[in-house]
CSV table of C-alpha atoms in Angstrom, one decimal:
chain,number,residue,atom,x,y,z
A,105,UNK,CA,-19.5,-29.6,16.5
A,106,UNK,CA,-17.8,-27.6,13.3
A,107,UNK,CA,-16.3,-30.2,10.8
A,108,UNK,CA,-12.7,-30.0,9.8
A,109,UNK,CA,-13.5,-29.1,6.3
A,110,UNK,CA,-15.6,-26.1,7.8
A,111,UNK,CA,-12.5,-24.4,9.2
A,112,UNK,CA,-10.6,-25.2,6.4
A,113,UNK,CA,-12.8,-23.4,4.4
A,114,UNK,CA,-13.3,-20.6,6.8
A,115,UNK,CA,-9.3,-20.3,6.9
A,116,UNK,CA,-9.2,-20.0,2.9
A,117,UNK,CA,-12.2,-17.2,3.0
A,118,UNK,CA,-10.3,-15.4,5.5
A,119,UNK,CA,-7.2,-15.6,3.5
A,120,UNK,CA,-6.7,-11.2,3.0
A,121,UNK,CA,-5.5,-11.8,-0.8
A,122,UNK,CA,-8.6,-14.1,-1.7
A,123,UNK,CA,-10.6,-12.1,-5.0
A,124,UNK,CA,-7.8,-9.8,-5.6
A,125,UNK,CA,-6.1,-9.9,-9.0
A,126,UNK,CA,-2.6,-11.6,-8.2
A,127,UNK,CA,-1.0,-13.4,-10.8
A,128,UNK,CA,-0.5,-17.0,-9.8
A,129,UNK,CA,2.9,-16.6,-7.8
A,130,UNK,CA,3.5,-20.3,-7.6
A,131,UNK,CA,6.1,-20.1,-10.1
A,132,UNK,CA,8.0,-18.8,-7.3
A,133,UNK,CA,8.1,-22.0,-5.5
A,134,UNK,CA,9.9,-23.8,-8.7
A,135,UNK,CA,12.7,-21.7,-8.9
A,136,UNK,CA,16.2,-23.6,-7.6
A,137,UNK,CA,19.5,-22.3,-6.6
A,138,UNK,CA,20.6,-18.9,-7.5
A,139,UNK,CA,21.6,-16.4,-10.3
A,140,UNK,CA,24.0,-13.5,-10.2
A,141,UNK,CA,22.5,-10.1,-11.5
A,142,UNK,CA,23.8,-9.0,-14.8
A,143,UNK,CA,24.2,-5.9,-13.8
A,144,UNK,CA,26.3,-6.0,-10.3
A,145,UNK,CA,26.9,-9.6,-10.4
A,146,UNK,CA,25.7,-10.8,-7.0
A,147,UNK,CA,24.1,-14.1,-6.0
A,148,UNK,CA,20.3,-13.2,-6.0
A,149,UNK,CA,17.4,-15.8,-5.9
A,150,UNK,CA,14.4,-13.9,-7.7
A,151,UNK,CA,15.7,-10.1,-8.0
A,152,UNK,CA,18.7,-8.4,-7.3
A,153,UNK,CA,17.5,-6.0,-4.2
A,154,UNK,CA,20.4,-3.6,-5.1
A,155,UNK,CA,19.8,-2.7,-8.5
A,156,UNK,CA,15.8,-3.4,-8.6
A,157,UNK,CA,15.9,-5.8,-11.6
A,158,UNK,CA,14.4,-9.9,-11.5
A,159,UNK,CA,17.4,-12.6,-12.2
A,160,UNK,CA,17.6,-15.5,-14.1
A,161,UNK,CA,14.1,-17.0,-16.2
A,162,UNK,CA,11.6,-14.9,-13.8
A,163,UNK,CA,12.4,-11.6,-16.1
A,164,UNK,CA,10.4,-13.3,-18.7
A,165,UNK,CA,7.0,-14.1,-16.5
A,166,UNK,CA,7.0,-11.1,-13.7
A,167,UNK,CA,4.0,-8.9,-14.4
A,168,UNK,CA,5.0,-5.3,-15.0
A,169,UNK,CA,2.9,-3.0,-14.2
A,170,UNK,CA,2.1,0.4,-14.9
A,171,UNK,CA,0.9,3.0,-12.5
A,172,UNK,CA,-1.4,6.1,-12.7
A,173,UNK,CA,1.3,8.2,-10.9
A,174,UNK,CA,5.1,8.4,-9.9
A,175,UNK,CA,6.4,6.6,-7.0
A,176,UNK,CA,9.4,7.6,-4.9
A,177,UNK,CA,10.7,5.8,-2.2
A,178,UNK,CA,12.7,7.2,0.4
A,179,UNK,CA,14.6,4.2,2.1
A,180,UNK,CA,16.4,4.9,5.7
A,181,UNK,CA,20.7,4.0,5.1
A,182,UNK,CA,19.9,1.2,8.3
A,183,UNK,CA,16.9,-0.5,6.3
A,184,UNK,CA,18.4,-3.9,5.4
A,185,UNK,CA,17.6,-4.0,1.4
A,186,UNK,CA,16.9,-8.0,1.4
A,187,UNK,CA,14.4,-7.1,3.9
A,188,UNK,CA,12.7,-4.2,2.7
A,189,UNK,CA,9.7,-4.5,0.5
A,190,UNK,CA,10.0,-1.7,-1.2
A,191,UNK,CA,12.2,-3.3,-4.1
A,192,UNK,CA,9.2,-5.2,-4.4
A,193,UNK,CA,7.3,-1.9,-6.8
A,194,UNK,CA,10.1,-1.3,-8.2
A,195,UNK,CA,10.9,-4.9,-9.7
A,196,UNK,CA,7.2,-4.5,-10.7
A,197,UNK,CA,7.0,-1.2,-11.8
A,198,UNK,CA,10.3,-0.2,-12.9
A,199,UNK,CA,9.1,2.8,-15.2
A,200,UNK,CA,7.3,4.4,-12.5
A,201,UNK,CA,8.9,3.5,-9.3
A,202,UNK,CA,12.7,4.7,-7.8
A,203,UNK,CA,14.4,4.1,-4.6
A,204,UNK,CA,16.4,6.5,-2.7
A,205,UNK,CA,18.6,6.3,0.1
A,206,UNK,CA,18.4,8.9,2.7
A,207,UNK,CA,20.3,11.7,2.7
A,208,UNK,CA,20.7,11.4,-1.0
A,209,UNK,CA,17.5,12.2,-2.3
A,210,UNK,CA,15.9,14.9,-4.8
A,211,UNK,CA,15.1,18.6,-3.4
A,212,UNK,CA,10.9,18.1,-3.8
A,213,UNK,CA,10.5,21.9,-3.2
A,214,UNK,CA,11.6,21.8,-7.1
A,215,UNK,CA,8.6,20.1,-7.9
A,216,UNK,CA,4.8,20.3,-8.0
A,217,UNK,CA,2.1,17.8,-7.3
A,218,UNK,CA,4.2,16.1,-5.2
A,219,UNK,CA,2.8,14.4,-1.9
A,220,UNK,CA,4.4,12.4,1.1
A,221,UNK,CA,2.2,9.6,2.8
A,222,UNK,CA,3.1,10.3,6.2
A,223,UNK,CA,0.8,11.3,9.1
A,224,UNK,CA,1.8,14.6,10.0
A,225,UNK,CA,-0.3,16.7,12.2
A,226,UNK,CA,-2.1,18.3,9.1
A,227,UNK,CA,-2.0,15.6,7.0
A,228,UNK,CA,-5.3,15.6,4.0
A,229,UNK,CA,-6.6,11.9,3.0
A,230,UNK,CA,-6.7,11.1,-0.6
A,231,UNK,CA,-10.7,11.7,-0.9
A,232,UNK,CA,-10.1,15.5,0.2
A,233,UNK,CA,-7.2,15.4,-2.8
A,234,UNK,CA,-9.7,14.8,-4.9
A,235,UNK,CA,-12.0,17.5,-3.6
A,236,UNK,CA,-14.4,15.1,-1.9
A,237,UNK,CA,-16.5,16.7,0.8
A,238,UNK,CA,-14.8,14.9,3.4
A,239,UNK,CA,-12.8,15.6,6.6
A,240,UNK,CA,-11.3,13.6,9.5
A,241,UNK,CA,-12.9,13.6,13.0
A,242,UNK,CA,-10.5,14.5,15.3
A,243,UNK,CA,-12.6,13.6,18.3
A,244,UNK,CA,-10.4,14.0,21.8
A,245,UNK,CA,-7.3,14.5,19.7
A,246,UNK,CA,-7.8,10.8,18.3
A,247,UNK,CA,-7.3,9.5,22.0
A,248,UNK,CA,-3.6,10.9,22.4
A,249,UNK,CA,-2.3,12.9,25.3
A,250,UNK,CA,-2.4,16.7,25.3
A,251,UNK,CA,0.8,18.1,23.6
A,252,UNK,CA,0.7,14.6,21.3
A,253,UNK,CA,-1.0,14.6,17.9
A,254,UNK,CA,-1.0,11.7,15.3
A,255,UNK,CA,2.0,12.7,13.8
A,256,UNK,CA,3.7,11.6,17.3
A,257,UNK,CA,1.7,8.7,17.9
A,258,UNK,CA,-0.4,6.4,16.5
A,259,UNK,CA,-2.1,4.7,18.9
A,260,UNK,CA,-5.7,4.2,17.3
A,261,UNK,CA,-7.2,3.8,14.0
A,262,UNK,CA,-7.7,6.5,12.3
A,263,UNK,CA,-11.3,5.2,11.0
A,264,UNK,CA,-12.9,8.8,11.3
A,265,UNK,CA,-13.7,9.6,7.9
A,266,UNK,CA,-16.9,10.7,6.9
A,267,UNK,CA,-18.8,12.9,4.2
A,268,UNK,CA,-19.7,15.8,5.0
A,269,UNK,CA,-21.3,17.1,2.0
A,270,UNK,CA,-24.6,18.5,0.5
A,271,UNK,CA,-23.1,19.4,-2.9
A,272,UNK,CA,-25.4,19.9,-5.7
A,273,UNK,CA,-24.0,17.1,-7.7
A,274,UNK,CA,-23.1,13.4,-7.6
A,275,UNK,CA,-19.7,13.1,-6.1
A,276,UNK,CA,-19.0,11.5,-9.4
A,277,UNK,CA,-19.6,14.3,-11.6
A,278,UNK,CA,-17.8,16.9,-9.8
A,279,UNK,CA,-14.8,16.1,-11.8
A,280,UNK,CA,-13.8,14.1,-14.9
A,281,UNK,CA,-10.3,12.7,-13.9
A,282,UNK,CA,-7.6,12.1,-16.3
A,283,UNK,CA,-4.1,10.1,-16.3
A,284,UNK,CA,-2.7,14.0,-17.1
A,285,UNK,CA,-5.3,15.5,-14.8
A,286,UNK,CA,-4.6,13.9,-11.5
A,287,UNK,CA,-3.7,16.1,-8.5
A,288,UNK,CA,-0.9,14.2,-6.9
A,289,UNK,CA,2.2,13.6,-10.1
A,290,UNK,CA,4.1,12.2,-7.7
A,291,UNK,CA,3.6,10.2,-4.4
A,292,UNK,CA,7.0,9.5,-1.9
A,293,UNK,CA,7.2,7.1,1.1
A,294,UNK,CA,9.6,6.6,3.7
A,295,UNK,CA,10.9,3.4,4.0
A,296,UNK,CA,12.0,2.9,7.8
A,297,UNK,CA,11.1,2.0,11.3
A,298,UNK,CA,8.3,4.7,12.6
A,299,UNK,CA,11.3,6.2,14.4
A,300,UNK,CA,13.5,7.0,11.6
A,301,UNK,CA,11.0,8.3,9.6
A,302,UNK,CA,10.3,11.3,11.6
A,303,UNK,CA,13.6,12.2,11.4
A,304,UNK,CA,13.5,11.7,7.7
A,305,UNK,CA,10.3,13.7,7.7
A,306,UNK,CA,12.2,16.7,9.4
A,307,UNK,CA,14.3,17.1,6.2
A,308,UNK,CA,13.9,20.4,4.5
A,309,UNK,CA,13.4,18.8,1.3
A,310,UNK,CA,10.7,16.9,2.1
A,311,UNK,CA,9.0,18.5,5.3
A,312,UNK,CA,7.1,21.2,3.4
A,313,UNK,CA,5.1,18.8,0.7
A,314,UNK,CA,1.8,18.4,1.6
A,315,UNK,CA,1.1,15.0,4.0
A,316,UNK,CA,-1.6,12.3,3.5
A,317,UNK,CA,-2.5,9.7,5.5
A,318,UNK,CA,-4.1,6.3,4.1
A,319,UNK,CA,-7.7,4.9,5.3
A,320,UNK,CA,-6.3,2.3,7.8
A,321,UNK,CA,-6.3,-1.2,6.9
A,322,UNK,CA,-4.3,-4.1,9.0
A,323,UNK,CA,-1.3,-5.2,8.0
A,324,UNK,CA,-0.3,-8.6,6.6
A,325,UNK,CA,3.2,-8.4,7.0
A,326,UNK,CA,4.6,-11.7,8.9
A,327,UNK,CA,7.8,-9.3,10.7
A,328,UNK,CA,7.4,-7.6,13.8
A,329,UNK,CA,8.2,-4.1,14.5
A,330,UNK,CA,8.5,-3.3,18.0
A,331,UNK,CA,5.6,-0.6,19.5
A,332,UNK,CA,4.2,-0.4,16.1
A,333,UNK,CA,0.5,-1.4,15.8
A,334,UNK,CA,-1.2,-3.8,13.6
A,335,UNK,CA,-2.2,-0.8,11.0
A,336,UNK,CA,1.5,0.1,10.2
A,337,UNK,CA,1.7,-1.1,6.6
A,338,UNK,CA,4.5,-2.7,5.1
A,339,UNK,CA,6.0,-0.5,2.2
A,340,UNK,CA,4.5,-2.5,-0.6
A,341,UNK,CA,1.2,-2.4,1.4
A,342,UNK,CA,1.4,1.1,1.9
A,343,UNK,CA,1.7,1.4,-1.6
A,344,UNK,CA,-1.0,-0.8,-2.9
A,345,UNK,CA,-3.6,1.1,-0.4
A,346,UNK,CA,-2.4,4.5,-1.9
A,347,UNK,CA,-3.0,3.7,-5.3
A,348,UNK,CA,-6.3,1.8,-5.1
A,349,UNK,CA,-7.5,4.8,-2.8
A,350,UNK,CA,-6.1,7.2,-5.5
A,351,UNK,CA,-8.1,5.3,-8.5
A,352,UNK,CA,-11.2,4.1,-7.0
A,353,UNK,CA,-11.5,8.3,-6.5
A,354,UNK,CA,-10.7,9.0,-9.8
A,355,UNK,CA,-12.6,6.4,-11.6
A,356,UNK,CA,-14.9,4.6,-9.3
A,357,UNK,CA,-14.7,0.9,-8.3
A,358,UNK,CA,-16.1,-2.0,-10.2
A,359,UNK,CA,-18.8,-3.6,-8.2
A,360,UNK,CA,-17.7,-7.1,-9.4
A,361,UNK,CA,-13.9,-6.7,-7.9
A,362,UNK,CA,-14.0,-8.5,-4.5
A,363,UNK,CA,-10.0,-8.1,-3.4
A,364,UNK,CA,-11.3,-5.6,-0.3
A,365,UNK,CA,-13.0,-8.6,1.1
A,366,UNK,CA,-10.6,-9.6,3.6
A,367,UNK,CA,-8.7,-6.7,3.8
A,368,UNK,CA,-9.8,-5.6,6.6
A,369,UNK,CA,-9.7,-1.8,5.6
A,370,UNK,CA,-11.8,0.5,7.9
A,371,UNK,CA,-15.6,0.9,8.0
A,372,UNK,CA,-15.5,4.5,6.8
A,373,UNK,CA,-13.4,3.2,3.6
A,374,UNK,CA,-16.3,0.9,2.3
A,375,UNK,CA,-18.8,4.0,3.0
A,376,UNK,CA,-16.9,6.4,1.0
A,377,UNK,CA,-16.2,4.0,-1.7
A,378,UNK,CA,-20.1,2.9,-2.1
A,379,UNK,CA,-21.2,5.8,-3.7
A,380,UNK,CA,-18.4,5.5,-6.2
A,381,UNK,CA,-18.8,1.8,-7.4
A,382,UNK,CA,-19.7,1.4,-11.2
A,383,UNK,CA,-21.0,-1.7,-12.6
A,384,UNK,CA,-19.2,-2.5,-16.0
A,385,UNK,CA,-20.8,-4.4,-18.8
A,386,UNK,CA,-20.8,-7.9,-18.4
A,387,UNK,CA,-18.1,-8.8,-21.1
A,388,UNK,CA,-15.4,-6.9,-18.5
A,389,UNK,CA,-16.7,-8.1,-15.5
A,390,UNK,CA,-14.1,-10.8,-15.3
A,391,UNK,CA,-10.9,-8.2,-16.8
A,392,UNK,CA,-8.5,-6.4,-15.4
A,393,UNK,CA,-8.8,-2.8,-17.8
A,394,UNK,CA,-7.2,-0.1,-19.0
A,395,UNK,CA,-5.9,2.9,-15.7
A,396,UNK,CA,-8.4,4.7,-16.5
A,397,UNK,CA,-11.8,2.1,-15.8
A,398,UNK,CA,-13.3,1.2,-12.5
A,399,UNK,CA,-10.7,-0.3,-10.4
A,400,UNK,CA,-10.5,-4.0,-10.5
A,401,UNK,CA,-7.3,-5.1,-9.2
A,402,UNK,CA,-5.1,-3.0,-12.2
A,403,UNK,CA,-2.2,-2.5,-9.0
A,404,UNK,CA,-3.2,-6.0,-7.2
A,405,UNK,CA,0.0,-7.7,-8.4
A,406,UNK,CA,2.3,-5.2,-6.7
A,407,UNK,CA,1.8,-8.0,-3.9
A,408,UNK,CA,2.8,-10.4,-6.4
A,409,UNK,CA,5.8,-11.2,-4.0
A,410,UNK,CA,4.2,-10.0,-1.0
A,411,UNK,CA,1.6,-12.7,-1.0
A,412,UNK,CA,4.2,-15.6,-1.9
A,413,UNK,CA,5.8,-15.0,1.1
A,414,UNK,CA,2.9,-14.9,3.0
A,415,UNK,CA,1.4,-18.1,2.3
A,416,UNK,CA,5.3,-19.6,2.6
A,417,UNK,CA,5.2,-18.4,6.0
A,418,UNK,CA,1.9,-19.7,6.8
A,419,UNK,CA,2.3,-22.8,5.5
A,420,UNK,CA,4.9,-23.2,8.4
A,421,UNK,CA,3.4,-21.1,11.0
A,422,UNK,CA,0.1,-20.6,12.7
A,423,UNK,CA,-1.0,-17.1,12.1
A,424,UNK,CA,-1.9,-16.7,15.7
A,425,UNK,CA,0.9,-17.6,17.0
A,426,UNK,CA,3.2,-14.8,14.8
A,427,UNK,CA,3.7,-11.8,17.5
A,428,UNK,CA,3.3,-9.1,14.2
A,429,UNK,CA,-0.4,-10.7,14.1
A,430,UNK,CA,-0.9,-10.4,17.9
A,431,UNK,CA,-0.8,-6.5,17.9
A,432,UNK,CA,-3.4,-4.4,18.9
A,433,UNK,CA,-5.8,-3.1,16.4
């Protein structure tokens, strides 16, 4: 017979943020009451969701972070702003991060290095960005009917990644990667239901930039999305997983950063990451460094308010009994 303690303890090392880089979010929970914006002068409790910006004392202790890349986010006019978590990166990472609202956004044809994270039919994943001798296995047309393709449905993982290559040199050394180097300047999501995002997708403006999909990891998020599985990220999630794939191909991942732990990112993203991880010198095992060193957590607190809401709503709900956690995977 297991002992309380024992599943308390199991509970906590199944927790998916445990040995990622979050600052303590706590101070959260000791705000009180409201504060109006000082820029539109609404009633917000930690940021004003209109105009992207943190209210009252938390503008003094909010991380900011800064990211390797530019991040647009395309936001459908029906997405309830106090709902999204988009705002989320751009309270974080104001100089890097803007929100638009559909159909006013920028003509991307305008622009190079610019790529949408959507999983279109041809859609690259961020190793084969980086030249990595990879590919996706499409298998029976990942399970979907004929006519259907994945930029239609999602109905499995896409966990098919695998390396193809028998390149004369280390993986590593192919390229030396560069903050001024990097072959994606500018990254856009949608910010929608599955739904309204394909019809965002069929914009002219955005439906010729090239496509990548993201290594499939579950989702945390507590809200339900009707017919979406368990793998459709939350915005801020989304997000998070693009940037660590992004750096951990650039620069390699520290072999002392355990935030993938409980993830629960596909199979085929720990095998393509193991040939990349780097073990630092002892003195930064325990840092966050510069964008430029292994990964260890540098874009972790972009679920600074992600995982505050989290453990609010676990704290008050089982997590098997939340129909978003009950989704097929």
């Amino acid at each position: 017979m297991s002992h309380p303690l024992d599943a308390q303890e199991s509970r906590v090392r199944k927790h998916p943020f445990v040995g990622m880089r979050i600052s303590d979010h706590t101070v959260l929970d000791t705000i009180e009451g409201r504060h109006n914006c000082r820029l539109c002068h609404r009633s917000r409790k930690f940021f004003c969701y209109n105009c992207y910006i943190p209210v009252g004392e938390l503008a003094t202790v909010l991380p900011q972070l800064k990211l390797p890349l530019l991040v647009d986010i395309i936001k459908h006019k029906k997405e309830i702003d106090g709902k999204s978590t988009a705002v989320h990166a751009a309270v974080l990472a104001p100089e890097h991060v803007r929100i638009h609202t559909f159909p006013d956004i920028p003509d991307y044809r305008k622009e190079d290095g610019v790529v949408l994270i959507f999983p279109s039919a041809k859609a690259a994943t961020v190793p084969q960005l980086f030249e990595r001798n990879v590919q996706l296995q499409i298998g029976e047309n990942y399970g979907l009917p004929k006519g259907h393709h994945m930029g239609t449905m999602l109905r499995r993982r896409m966990d098919e990644v695998e390396i193809q290559g028998d390149d004369d040199k280390p993986e590593q050394e192919l390229r030396c990667w560069k903050l001024d180097n990097l072959p994606i300047r500018r990254a856009v999501f949608i910010d929608s239901t599955w739904n309204q995002s394909r019809g965002i997708y069929a914009d002219e403006r955005v439906r010729g930039l090239r496509t990548v999909v993201l290594q499939n990891r579950l989702s945390q998020f507590w809200r339900h999305q009707r017919g979406s599985p368990r793998w459709y990220l939350a915005t801020i999630e989304a997000i998070h997983q693009f940037l660590l794939e992004v750096h951990i191909n650039a620069w390699g991942l520290s072999a002392h950063y355990r935030g993938l732990d409980n993830l629960e990112i596909t199979e085929s993203f720990h095998r393509l990451a193991e040939p990349l991880k780097v073990v630092p010198a002892p003195a930064a095992a325990e840092e966050v460094v510069d964008r430029e060193s292994p990964y260890n957590g540098q874009y972790d607190d972009l679920l600074f308010f992600f995982a505050n809401m989290y453990d609010l709503i676990h704290k008050y709900y089982d997590h098997n009994e939340l129909i978003a956690y009950r989704r097929p995977i």
